[in-house]
C-alpha cells in the first residue's frame, strides 16, 4: 500500500496513513442505455432559467466577476445533477462581461462522440452585464 508523503501533522511529523485503493467492476457497457441520453433541450431550459433568475437585478462589477462566474457554474451543475443521466459527466463554462458597445465572440471546442455526447448554451443580457453559459454532457465509458 502506498502512503501520502506530503501530509504533515500539527507536530511536524509525517502521517503514515495508507491510501485506500478503489476497485470498480466493469459494466461492459460502451454506450448509454436507450432513452438515457443527454437531453440538450431540457438542459437549455434549466440553464436559461438559472441565468434569468439569478442575474436579473445584478450590476457588473469587475471585482466580483470571477466569483460570479464560479458561483454560476457551481449553481448550474448542482441544478443539472437531478436531470443528468447516469454515466454522463458535465462540464460547465460561464463567461460574464460588461454590456456596452463592444463586440465579443465566445467559442468552445471539444472532442465529442456525436452518438452519445451533446452540448447546450444560454445567453443573458441586461443593461449592465452579459453572461454566456455552456454545458457539455459527455458519456463516461
Short mmCIF file of C-alpha atoms in Angstrom, two decimals:
data_model
loop_
_atom_site.label_atom_id
_atom_site.label_comp_id
_atom_site.label_asym_id
_atom_site.label_seq_id
_atom_site.Cartn_x
_atom_site.Cartn_y
_atom_site.Cartn_z
CA UNK A 1 0.00 0.00 0.00
CA UNK A 2 1.20 3.48 -0.80
CA UNK A 3 1.36 6.33 1.68
CA UNK A 4 0.97 10.03 1.16
CA UNK A 5 4.37 11.62 1.86
CA UNK A 6 3.07 15.21 1.75
CA UNK A 7 0.69 15.06 4.74
CA UNK A 8 2.08 16.50 7.96
CA UNK A 9 0.54 16.51 11.44
CA UNK A 10 0.48 19.52 13.77
CA UNK A 11 3.62 18.26 15.50
CA UNK A 12 5.53 18.30 12.21
CA UNK A 13 5.73 14.52 11.88
CA UNK A 14 4.56 12.85 8.67
CA UNK A 15 1.29 10.97 8.86
CA UNK A 16 1.66 7.38 7.74
CA UNK A 17 -1.85 6.56 6.63
CA UNK A 18 -2.41 4.12 3.79
CA UNK A 19 -4.23 5.28 0.69
CA UNK A 20 -7.27 3.13 0.07
CA UNK A 21 -7.47 1.88 -3.49
CA UNK A 22 -10.89 1.91 -5.11
CA UNK A 23 -11.88 -1.05 -7.24
CA UNK A 24 -14.72 -0.60 -9.71
CA UNK A 25 -16.26 -3.55 -11.51
CA UNK A 26 -16.56 -3.35 -15.29
CA UNK A 27 -20.05 -2.96 -16.70
CA UNK A 28 -19.00 -3.75 -20.28
CA UNK A 29 -21.35 -1.02 -21.46
CA UNK A 30 -19.95 1.02 -24.34
CA UNK A 31 -22.88 3.37 -24.77
CA UNK A 32 -25.82 4.79 -22.85
CA UNK A 33 -28.93 2.73 -22.36
CA UNK A 34 -31.82 3.55 -24.72
CA UNK A 35 -33.61 6.68 -23.54
CA UNK A 36 -30.76 7.75 -21.24
CA UNK A 37 -29.06 10.30 -23.50
CA UNK A 38 -28.05 13.83 -22.55
CA UNK A 39 -31.20 15.95 -23.03
CA UNK A 40 -29.92 19.22 -24.52
CA UNK A 41 -33.33 20.92 -24.69
CA UNK A 42 -34.16 20.23 -21.02
CA UNK A 43 -30.66 21.31 -20.01
CA UNK A 44 -31.02 24.54 -22.01
CA UNK A 45 -34.29 25.36 -20.23
CA UNK A 46 -32.69 24.88 -16.80
CA UNK A 47 -29.62 26.83 -17.87
CA UNK A 48 -31.66 29.78 -19.17
CA UNK A 49 -33.94 29.81 -16.12
CA UNK A 50 -30.92 29.82 -13.79
CA UNK A 51 -29.28 32.74 -15.59
CA UNK A 52 -32.53 34.71 -15.77
CA UNK A 53 -33.45 34.22 -12.12
CA UNK A 54 -30.02 34.90 -10.65
CA UNK A 55 -28.76 37.74 -12.88
CA UNK A 56 -31.99 39.76 -13.21
CA UNK A 57 -31.01 42.69 -10.98
CA UNK A 58 -27.23 42.21 -10.86
CA UNK A 59 -24.93 45.06 -11.93
CA UNK A 60 -21.50 44.47 -13.42
CA UNK A 61 -18.59 44.75 -11.00
CA UNK A 62 -15.05 43.96 -12.22
CA UNK A 63 -14.01 42.93 -8.72
CA UNK A 64 -16.65 40.24 -8.31
CA UNK A 65 -16.95 38.86 -11.86
CA UNK A 66 -14.62 35.90 -11.30
CA UNK A 67 -16.51 34.87 -8.17
CA UNK A 68 -19.81 35.33 -10.01
CA UNK A 69 -18.64 33.03 -12.82
CA UNK A 70 -17.56 30.33 -10.37
CA UNK A 71 -20.76 30.60 -8.38
CA UNK A 72 -22.94 30.42 -11.50
CA UNK A 73 -21.06 27.38 -12.82
CA UNK A 74 -21.45 25.59 -9.48
CA UNK A 75 -25.13 26.54 -9.29
CA UNK A 76 -25.80 25.26 -12.82
CA UNK A 77 -24.01 21.97 -12.17
CA UNK A 78 -25.90 21.40 -8.92
CA UNK A 79 -29.25 22.02 -10.64
CA UNK A 80 -28.35 19.73 -13.55
CA UNK A 81 -27.33 16.81 -11.32
CA UNK A 82 -31.00 15.97 -10.84
CA UNK A 83 -31.70 15.60 -14.57
CA UNK A 84 -28.29 14.27 -15.61
CA UNK A 85 -28.45 10.67 -16.89
CA UNK A 86 -26.15 8.13 -15.24
CA UNK A 87 -22.56 7.83 -16.52
CA UNK A 88 -22.59 11.34 -18.03
CA UNK A 89 -20.01 13.92 -16.98
CA UNK A 90 -20.91 17.60 -17.20
CA UNK A 91 -18.54 20.46 -17.99
CA UNK A 92 -19.84 23.99 -17.41
CA UNK A 93 -18.22 27.20 -18.63
CA UNK A 94 -19.59 30.65 -17.77
CA UNK A 95 -18.41 33.96 -19.25
CA UNK A 96 -19.57 37.25 -17.68
CA UNK A 97 -18.73 40.67 -19.08
CA UNK A 98 -19.82 44.28 -19.11
CA UNK A 99 -22.56 45.28 -21.54
CA UNK A 100 -21.53 48.11 -23.79
CA UNK A 101 -20.96 48.90 -27.42
CA UNK A 102 -18.11 46.43 -27.77
CA UNK A 103 -18.32 43.13 -29.60
CA UNK A 104 -17.40 39.73 -28.24
CA UNK A 105 -17.08 36.23 -29.64
CA UNK A 106 -17.26 33.19 -27.37
CA UNK A 107 -16.07 29.89 -28.82
CA UNK A 108 -15.77 26.41 -27.40
CA UNK A 109 -14.25 23.28 -28.85
CA UNK A 110 -14.39 19.74 -27.58
CA UNK A 111 -13.78 16.24 -28.84
CA UNK A 112 -17.19 14.58 -28.76
CA UNK A 113 -18.87 11.41 -29.93
CA UNK A 114 -21.90 12.62 -31.92
CA UNK A 115 -23.86 9.48 -30.99
CA UNK A 116 -23.66 9.98 -27.22
CA UNK A 117 -22.39 13.49 -26.39
CA UNK A 118 -24.03 16.88 -26.77
CA UNK A 119 -23.87 20.47 -25.54
CA UNK A 120 -26.13 23.42 -24.93
CA UNK A 121 -25.76 27.12 -24.23
CA UNK A 122 -27.73 30.04 -22.86
CA UNK A 123 -27.27 33.82 -23.07
CA UNK A 124 -28.41 36.51 -20.64
CA UNK A 125 -28.10 40.27 -21.03
CA UNK A 126 -29.30 43.26 -19.02
CA UNK A 127 -28.34 46.95 -19.00
CA UNK A 128 -25.12 46.30 -17.09
CA UNK A 129 -23.77 42.86 -17.97
CA UNK A 130 -24.00 39.85 -20.25
CA UNK A 131 -23.46 36.18 -19.46
CA UNK A 132 -22.89 33.18 -21.71
CA UNK A 133 -23.09 29.69 -20.20
CA UNK A 134 -22.11 26.46 -21.98
CA UNK A 135 -22.70 22.94 -20.71
CA UNK A 136 -21.15 19.88 -22.34
CA UNK A 137 -22.58 16.46 -21.49
CA UNK A 138 -20.14 13.64 -22.27
CA UNK A 139 -20.73 9.93 -21.83
CA UNK A 140 -18.19 8.35 -19.48
CA UNK A 141 -17.42 4.77 -20.53
#
